[in-house]
mmCIF file of C-alpha atoms and ligand atoms in Angstrom:
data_model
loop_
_atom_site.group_PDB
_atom_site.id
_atom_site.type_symbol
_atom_site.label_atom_id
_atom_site.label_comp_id
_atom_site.label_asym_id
_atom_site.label_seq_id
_atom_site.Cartn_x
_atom_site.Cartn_y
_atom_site.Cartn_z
ATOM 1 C CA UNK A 45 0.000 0.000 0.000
ATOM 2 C CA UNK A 46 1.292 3.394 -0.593
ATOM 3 C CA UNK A 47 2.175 5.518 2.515
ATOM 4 C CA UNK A 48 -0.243 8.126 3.734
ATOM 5 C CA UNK A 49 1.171 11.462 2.881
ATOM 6 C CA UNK A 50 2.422 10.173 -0.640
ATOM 7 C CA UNK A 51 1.156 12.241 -3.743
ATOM 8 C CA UNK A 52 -1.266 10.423 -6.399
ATOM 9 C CA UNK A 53 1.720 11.303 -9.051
ATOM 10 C CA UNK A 54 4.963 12.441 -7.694
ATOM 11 C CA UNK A 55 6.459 15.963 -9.044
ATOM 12 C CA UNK A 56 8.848 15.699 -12.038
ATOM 13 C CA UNK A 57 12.407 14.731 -10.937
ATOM 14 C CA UNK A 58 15.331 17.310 -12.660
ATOM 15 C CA UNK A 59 18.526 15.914 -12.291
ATOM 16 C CA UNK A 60 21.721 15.435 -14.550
ATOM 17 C CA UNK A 61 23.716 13.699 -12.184
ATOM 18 C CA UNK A 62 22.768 11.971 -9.211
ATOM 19 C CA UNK A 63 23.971 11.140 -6.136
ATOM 20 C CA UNK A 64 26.222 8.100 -6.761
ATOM 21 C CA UNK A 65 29.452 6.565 -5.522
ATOM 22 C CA UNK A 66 31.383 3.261 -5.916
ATOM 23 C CA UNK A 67 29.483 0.939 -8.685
ATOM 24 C CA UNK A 68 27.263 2.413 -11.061
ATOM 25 C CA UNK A 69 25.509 -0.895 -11.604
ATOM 26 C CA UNK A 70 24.238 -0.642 -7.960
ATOM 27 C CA UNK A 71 21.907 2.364 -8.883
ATOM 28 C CA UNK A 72 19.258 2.156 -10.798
ATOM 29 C CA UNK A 73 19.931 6.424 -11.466
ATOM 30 C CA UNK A 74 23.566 7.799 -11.929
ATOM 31 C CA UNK A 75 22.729 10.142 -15.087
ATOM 32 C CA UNK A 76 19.990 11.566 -16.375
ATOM 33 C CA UNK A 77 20.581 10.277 -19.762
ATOM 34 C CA UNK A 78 20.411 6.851 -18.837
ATOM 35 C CA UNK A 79 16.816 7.511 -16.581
ATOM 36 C CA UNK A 80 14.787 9.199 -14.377
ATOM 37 C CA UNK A 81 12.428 8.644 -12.041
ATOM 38 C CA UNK A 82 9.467 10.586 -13.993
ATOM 39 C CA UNK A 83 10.474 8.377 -16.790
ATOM 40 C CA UNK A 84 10.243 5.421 -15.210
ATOM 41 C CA UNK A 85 6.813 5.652 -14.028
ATOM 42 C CA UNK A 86 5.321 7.560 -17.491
ATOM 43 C CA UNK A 87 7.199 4.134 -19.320
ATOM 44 C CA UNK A 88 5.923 1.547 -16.864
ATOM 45 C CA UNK A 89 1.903 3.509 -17.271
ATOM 46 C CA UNK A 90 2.362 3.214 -21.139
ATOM 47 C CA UNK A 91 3.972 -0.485 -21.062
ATOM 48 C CA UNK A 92 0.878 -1.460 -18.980
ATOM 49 C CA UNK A 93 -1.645 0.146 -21.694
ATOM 50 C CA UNK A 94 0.385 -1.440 -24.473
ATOM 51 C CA UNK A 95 0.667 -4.869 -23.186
ATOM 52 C CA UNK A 96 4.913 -4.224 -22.720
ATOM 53 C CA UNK A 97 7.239 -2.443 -21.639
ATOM 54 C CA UNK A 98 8.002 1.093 -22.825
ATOM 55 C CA UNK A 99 10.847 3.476 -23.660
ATOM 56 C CA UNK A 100 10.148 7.267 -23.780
ATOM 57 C CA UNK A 101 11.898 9.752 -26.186
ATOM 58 C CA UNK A 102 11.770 13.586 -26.660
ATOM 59 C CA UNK A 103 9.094 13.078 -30.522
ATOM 60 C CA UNK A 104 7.508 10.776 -32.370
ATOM 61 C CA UNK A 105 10.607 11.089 -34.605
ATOM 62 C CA UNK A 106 12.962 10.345 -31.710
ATOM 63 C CA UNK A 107 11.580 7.274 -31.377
ATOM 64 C CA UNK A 108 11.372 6.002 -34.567
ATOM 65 C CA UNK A 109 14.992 7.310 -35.556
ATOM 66 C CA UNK A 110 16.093 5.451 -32.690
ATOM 67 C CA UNK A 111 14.733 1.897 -33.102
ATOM 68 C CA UNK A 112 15.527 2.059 -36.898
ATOM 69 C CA UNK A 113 19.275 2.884 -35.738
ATOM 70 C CA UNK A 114 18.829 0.220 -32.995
ATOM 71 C CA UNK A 115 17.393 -2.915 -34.913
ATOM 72 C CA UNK A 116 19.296 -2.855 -38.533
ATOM 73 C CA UNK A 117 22.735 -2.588 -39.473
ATOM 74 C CA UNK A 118 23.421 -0.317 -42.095
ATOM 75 C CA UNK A 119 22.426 -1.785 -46.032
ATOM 76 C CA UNK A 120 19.242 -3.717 -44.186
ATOM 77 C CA UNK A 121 15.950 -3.696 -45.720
ATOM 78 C CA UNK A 122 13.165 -1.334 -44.810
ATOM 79 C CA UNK A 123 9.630 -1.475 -45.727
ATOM 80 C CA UNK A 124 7.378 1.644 -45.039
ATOM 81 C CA UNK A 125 4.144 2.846 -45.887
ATOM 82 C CA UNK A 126 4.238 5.507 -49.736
ATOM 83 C CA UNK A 127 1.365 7.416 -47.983
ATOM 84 C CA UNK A 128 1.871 7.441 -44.081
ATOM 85 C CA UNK A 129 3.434 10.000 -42.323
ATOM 86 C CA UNK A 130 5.772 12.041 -44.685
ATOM 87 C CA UNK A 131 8.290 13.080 -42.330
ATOM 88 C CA UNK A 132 9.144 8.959 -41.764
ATOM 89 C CA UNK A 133 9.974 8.700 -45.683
ATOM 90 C CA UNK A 134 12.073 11.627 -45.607
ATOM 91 C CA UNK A 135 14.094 10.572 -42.541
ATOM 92 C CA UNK A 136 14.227 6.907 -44.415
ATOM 93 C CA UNK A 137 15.484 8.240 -47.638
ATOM 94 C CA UNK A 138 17.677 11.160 -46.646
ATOM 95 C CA UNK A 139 19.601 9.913 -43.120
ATOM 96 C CA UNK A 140 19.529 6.591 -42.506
ATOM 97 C CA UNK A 141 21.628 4.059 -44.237
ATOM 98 C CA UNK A 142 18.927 1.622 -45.422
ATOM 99 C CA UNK A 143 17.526 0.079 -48.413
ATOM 100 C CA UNK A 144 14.323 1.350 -48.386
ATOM 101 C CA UNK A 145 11.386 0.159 -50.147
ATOM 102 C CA UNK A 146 7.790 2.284 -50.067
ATOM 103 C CA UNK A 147 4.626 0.165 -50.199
ATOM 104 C CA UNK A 148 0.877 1.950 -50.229
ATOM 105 C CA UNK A 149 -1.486 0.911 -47.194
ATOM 106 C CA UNK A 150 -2.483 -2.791 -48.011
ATOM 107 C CA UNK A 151 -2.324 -6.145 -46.743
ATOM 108 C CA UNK A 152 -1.418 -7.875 -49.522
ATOM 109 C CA UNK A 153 0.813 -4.889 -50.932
ATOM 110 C CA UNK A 154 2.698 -5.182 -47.369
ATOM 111 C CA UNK A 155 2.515 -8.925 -47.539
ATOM 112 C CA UNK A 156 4.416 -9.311 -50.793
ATOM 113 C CA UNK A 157 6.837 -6.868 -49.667
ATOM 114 C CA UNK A 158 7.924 -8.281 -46.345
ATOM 115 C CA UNK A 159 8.568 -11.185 -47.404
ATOM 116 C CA UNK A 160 12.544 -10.155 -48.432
ATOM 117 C CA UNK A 161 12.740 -7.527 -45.840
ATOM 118 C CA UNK A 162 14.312 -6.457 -42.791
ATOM 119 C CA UNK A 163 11.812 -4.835 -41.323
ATOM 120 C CA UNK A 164 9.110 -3.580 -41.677
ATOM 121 C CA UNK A 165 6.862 -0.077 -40.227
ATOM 122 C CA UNK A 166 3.005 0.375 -41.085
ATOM 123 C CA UNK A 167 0.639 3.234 -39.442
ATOM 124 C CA UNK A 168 -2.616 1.687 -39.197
ATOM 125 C CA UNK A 169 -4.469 3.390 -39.971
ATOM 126 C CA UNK A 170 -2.530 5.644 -41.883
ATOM 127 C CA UNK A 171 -2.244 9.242 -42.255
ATOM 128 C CA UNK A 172 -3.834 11.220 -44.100
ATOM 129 C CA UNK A 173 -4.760 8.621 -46.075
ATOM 130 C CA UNK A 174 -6.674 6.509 -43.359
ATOM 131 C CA UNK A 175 -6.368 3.235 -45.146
ATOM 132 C CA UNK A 176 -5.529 -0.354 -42.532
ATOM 133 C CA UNK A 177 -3.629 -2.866 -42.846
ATOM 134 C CA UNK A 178 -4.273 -6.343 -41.196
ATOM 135 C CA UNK A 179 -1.517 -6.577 -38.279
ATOM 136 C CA UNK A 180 -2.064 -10.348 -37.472
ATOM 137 C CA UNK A 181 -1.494 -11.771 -41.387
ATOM 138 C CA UNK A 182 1.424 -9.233 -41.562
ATOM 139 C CA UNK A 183 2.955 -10.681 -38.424
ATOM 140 C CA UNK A 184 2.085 -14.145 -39.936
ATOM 141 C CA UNK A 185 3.445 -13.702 -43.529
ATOM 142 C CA UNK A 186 6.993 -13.366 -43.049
ATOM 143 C CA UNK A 187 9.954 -13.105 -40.509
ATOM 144 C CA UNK A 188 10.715 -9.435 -40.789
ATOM 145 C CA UNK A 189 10.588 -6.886 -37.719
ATOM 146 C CA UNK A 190 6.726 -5.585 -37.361
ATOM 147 C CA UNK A 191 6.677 -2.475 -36.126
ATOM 148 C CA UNK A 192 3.176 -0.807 -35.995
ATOM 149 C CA UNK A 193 3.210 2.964 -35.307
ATOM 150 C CA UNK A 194 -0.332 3.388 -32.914
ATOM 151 C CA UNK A 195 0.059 7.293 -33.009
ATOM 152 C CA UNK A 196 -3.377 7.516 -34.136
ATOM 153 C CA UNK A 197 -5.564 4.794 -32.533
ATOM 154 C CA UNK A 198 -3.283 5.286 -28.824
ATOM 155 C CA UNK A 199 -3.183 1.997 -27.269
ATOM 156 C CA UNK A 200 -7.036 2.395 -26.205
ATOM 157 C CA UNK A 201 -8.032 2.119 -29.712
ATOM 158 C CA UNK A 202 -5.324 -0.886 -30.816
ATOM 159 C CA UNK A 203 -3.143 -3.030 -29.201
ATOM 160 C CA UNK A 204 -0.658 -3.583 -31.978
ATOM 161 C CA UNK A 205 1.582 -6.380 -29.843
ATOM 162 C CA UNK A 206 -1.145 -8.027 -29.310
ATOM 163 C CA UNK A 207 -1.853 -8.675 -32.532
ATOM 164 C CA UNK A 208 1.323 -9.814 -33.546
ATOM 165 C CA UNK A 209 3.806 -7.009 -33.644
ATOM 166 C CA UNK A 210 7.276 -6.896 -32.423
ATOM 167 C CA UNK A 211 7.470 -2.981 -31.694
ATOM 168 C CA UNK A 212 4.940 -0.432 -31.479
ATOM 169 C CA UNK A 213 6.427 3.362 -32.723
ATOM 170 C CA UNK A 214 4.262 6.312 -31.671
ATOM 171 C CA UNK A 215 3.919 9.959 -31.380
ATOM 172 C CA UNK A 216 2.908 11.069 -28.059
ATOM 173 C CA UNK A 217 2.384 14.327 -29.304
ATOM 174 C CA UNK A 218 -1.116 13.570 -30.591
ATOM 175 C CA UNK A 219 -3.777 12.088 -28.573
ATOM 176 C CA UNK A 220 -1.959 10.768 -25.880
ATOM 177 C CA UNK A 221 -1.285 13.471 -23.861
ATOM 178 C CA UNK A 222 -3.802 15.026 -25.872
ATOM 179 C CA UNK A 223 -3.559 18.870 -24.795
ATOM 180 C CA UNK A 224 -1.243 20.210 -28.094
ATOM 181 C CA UNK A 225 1.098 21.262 -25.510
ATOM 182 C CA UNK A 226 4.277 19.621 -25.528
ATOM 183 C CA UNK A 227 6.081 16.807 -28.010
ATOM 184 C CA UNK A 228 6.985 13.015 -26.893
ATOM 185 C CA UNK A 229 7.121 9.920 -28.515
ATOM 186 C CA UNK A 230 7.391 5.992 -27.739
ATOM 187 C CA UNK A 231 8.459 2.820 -28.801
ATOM 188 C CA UNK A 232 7.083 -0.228 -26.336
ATOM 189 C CA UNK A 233 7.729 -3.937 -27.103
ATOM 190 C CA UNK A 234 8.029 -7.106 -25.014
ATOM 191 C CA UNK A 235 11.827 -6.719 -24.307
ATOM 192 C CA UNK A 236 13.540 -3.041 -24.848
ATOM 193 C CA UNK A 237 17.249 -3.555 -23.530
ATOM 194 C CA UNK A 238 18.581 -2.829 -27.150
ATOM 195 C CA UNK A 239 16.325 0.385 -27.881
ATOM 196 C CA UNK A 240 17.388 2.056 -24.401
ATOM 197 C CA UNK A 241 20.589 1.460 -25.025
ATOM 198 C CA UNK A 242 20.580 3.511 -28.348
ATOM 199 C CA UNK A 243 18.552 6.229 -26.490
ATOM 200 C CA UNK A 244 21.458 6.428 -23.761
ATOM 201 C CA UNK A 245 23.996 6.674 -26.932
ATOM 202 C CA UNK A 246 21.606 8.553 -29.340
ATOM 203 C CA UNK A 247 20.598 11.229 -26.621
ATOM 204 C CA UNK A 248 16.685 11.174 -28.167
ATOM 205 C CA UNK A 249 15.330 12.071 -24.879
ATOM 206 C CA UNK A 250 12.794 13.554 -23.066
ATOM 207 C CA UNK A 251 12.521 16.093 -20.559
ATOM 208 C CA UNK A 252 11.050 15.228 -17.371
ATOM 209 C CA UNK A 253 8.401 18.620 -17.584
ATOM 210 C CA UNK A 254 7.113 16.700 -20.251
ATOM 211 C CA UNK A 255 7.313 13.367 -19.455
ATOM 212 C CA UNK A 256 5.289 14.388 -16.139
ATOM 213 C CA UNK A 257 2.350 16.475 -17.794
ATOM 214 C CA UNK A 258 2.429 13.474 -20.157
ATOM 215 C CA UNK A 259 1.863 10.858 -17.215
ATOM 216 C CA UNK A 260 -0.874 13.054 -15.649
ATOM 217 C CA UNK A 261 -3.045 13.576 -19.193
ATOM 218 C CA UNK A 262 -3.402 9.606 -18.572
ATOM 219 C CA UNK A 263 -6.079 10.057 -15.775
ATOM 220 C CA UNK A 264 -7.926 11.890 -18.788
ATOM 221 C CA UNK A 265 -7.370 9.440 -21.903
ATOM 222 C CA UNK A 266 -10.107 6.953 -21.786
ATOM 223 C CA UNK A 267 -12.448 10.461 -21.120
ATOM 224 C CA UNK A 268 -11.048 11.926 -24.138
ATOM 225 C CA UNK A 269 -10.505 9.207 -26.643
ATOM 226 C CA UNK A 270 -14.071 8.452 -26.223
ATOM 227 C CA UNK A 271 -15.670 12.207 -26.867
ATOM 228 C CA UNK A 272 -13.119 12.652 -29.678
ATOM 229 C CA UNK A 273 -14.230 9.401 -31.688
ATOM 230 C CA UNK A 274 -17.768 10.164 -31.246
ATOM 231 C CA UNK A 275 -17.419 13.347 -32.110
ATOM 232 C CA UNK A 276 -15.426 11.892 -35.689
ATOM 233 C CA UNK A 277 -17.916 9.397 -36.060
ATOM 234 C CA UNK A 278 -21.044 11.817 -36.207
ATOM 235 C CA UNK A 279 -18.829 14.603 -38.037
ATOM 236 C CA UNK A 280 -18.130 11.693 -40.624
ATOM 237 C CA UNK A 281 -21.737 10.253 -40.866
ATOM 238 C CA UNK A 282 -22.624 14.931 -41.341
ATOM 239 C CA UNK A 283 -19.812 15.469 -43.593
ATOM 240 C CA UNK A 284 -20.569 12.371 -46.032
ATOM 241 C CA UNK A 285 -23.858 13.436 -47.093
ATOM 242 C CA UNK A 286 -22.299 16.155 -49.076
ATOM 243 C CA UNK A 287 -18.849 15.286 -49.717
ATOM 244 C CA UNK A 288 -16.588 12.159 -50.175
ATOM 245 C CA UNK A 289 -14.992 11.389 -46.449
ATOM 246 C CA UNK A 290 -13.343 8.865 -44.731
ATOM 247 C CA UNK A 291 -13.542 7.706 -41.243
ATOM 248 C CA UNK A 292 -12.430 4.066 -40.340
ATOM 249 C CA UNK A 293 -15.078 3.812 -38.270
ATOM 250 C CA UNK A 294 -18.046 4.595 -40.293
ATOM 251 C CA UNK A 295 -20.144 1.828 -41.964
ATOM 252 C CA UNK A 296 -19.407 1.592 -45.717
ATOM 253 C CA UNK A 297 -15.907 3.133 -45.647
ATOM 254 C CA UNK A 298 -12.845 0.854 -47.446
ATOM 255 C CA UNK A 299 -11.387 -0.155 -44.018
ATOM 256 C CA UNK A 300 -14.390 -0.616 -41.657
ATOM 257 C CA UNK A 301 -14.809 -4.008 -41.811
ATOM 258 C CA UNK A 302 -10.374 -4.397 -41.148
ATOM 259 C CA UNK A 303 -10.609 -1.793 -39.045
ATOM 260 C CA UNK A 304 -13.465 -3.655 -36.590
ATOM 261 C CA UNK A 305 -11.558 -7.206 -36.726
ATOM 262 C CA UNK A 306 -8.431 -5.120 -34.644
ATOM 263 C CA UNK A 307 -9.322 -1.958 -33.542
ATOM 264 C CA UNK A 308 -11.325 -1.510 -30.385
ATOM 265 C CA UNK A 309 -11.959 2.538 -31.363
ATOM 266 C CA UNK A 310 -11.365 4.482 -34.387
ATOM 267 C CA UNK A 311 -9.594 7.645 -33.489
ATOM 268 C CA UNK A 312 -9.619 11.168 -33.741
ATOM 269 C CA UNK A 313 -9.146 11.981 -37.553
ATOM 270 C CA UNK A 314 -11.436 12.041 -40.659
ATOM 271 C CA UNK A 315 -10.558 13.293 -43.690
ATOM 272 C CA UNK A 316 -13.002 14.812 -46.928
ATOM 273 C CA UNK A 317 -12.426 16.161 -50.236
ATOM 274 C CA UNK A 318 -13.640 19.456 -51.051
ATOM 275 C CA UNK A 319 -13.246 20.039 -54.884
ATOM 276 C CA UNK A 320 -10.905 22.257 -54.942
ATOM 277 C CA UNK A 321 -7.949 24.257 -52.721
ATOM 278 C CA UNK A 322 -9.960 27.412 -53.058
ATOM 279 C CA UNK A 323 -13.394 25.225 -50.734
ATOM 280 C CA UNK A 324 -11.121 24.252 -48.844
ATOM 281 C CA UNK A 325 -10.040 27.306 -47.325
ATOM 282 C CA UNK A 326 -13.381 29.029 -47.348
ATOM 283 C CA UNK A 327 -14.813 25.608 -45.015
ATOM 284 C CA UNK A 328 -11.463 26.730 -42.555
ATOM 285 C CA UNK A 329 -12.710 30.125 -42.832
ATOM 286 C CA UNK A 330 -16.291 29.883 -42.343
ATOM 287 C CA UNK A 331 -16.053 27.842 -39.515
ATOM 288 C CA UNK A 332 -16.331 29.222 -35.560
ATOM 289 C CA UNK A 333 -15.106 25.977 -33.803
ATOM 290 C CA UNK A 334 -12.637 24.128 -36.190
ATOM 291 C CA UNK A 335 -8.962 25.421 -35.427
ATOM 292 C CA UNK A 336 -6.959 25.608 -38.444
ATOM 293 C CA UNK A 337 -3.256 23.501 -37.643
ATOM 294 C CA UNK A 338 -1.705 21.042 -38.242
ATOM 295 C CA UNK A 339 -1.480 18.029 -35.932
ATOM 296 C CA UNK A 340 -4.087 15.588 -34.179
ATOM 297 C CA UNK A 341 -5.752 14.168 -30.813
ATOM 298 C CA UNK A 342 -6.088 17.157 -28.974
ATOM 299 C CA UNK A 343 -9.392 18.167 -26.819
ATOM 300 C CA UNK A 344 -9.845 20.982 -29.915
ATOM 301 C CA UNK A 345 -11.446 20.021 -33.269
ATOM 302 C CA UNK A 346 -8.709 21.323 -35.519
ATOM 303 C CA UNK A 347 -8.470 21.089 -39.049
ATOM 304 C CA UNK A 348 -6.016 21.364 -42.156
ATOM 305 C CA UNK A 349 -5.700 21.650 -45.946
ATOM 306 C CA UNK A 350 -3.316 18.643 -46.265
ATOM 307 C CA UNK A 351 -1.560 19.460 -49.764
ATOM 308 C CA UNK A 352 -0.411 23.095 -48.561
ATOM 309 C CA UNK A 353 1.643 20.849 -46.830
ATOM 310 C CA UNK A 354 3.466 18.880 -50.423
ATOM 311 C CA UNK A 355 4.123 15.559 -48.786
ATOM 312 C CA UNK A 356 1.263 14.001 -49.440
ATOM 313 C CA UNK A 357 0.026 12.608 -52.150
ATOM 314 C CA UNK A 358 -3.665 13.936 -51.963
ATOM 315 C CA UNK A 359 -6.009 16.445 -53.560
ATOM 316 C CA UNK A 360 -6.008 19.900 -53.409
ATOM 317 C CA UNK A 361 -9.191 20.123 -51.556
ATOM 318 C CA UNK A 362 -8.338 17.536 -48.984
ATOM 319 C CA UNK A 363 -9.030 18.613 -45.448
ATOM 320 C CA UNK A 364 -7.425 16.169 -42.638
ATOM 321 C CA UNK A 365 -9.661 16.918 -39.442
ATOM 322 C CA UNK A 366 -9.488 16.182 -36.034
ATOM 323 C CA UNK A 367 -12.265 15.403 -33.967
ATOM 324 C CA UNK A 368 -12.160 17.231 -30.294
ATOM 325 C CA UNK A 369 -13.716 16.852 -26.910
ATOM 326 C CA UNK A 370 -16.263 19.693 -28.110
ATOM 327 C CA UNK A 371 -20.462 19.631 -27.638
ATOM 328 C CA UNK A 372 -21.041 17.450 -30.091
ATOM 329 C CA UNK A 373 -24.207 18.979 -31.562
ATOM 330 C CA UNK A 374 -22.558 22.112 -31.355
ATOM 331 C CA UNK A 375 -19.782 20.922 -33.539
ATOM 332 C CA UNK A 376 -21.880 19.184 -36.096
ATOM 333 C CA UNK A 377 -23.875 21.894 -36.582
ATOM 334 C CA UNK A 378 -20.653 24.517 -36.619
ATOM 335 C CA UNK A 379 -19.098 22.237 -39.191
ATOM 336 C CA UNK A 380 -21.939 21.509 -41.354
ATOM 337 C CA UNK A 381 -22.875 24.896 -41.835
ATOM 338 C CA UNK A 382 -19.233 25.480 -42.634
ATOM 339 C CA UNK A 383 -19.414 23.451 -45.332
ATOM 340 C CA UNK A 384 -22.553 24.298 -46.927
ATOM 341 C CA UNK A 385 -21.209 27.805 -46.698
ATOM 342 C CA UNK A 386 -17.785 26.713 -48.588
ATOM 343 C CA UNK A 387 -19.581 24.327 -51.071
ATOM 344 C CA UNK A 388 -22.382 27.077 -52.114
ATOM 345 C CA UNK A 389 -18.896 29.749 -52.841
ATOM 346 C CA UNK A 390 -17.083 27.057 -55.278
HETATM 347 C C1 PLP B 28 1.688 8.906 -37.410
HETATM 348 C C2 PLP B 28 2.808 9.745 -36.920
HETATM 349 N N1 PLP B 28 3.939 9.161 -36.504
HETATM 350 C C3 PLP B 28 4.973 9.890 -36.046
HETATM 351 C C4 PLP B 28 4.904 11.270 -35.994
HETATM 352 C C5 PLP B 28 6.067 12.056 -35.467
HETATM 353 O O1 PLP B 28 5.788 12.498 -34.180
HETATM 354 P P1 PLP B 28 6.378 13.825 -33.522
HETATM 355 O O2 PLP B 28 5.761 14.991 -34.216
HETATM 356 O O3 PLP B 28 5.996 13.701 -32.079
HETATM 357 O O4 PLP B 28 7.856 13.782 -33.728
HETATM 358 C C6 PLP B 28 3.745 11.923 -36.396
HETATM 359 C C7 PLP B 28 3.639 13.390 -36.344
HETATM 360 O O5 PLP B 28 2.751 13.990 -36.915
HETATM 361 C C8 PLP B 28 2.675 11.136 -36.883
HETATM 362 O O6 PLP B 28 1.533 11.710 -37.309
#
């Protein structure tokens, strides 16, 4: 039982050094590099909602960067998603020294291509594009590394080792901590010995400011997740009377029926095609509630015009929109008149 007198969540720890003489190995802290104790209880909070254990790291990109850097030796083979997260590619292509091979968001694209890889990443679903791919027959068709980035379901929505994955990659940026304050990132897997020792070496980490305001958005994430996919899932069901949209959870779209067998919830973002950039723009203008930025999974409903972006391969009038904690009539109705008013203009 915990003491009387102990906080709920302890205050972040700031240290570089700590107190430490003779052997090192008899401390569990000697730099704060290597760990702290606000780490340590964020990691073990996430491990527990991922089914593993869990390694912090200072972005989504941190993370990533580091377990590509800690599981293959330079020339190995790399299979990633063509229409997932741009900045991924990039850091694929330009910095590390891999072989890398890009693969849309399918099964059976993903299939055939893991079966001569390395390793290989999907973001289920992915983003913008919001397309699935079926975790279990990946982990089933071939020997390669599986590592599922769950930045947009959190581990409420999909368990990714459950299913069959070695490593799961994620932003915590998004709706994890949920309050578009503050940048983190994850990798979790059964065993992470190897990964924290290329944080240690890599220096990808956190601060402890963070890591502590991440720990205590927690107590809010089941809260949160739940309003927010709602909230997409009526904005989706609005939205798609008037304009092509897609939501994984919404009856009739590509990936619902994929997206049922292993997700438990749906997430945050839908995305809809307004004909042209010019719509686009007048639906972000017209509307009194939708924030216009970039990101996801925080308690506002913020939206974007994806392409003013150029990483993506998608059209002009593509908005990518995240679903908030907001009154969900009040929303719908915000956002559907929004539209009507940017549809009637073009
Ligand atoms: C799916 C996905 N993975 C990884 C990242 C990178 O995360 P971060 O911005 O925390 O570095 C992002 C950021 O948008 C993302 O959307």
């Amino acid at each position: 039982m915990t003491p009387n007198g102990d906080p709920f969540l302890p205050g972040p720890t700031f240290a570089a050094p700590y107190h430490l003489s003779g052997d090192p190995a008899d401390s569990e802290y000697t730099y704060g590099r290597y760990g702290n104790p606000t780490w340590t209880a964020y990691e073990r909070a996430v491990g527990a909602l991922e089914g593993g254990q869990a390694a912090v790291f200072g972005s989504g990109m941190g993370a990533v960067t580091t377990l590509l850097l800690a599981l293959l030796e330079p020339g190995g083979r790399i299979v990633i998603p063509a229409d997932a997260y741009f900045t991924v590619r990039q850091l694929a292509h330009e910095l590390l020294p891999y072989e890398v091979r890009e693969v849309p968001t399918d099964t059976a694209a993903f299939v055939e291509a893991a079966g001569d890889a390395d390793l290989v990443l999907v973001e289920t679903p992915s983003n913008p594009g919001l397309d699935v791919v079926d975790i279990r027959a990946l982990a089933q068709a071939s020997d390669a590394t599986l590592v599922v980035d769950n930045t947009l379901a959190t581990p409420l929505g999909q368990r990714p080792l459950a299913l069959g994955a070695d490593y799961v990659v994620a932003s915590a940026s998004k709706a994890l901590t949920g309050h578009s304050d503050l940048l983190l990132g994850y990798v979790a897997a059964p065993d992470l010995d190897v990964i924290r020792s290329a944080r240690n070496k890599l220096g990808t980490i956190a601060g402890p400011f963070e890591v502590w305001l991440a720990h205590r958005s927690l107590a809010t994430l089941d809260v949160r997740v739940e309003r927010a996919c709602a909230n997409a899932l009526r904005l989706a069901e609005a939205i798609g009377e008037h304009v092509p949209v897609r939501y994984p959870g919404l009856p009739g779209d590509p990936a619902h029926e994929l997206a049922r067998s292993q997700m438990d919830r749906f997430g945050c973002v839908l995305c809809f095609t307004l004909p042209d950039a010019g719509a686009a723009d007048a639906f972000l203008a017209a509307s009194e509630r939708v924030i216009e930025a970039t990101s996801f999974g925080g308690t506002h409903t913020t939206a974007e015009r994806r392409a003013r972006w150029g990483g993506d391969d998608v059209p002009e009038g593509y908005i990518r929109m995240s679903a908030g904690c907001d009154d969900t009539a009040a929303l719908v109705d915000d956002v559907t008149r929004a539209l009507a008013d940017a549809l009637q203009r073009s």
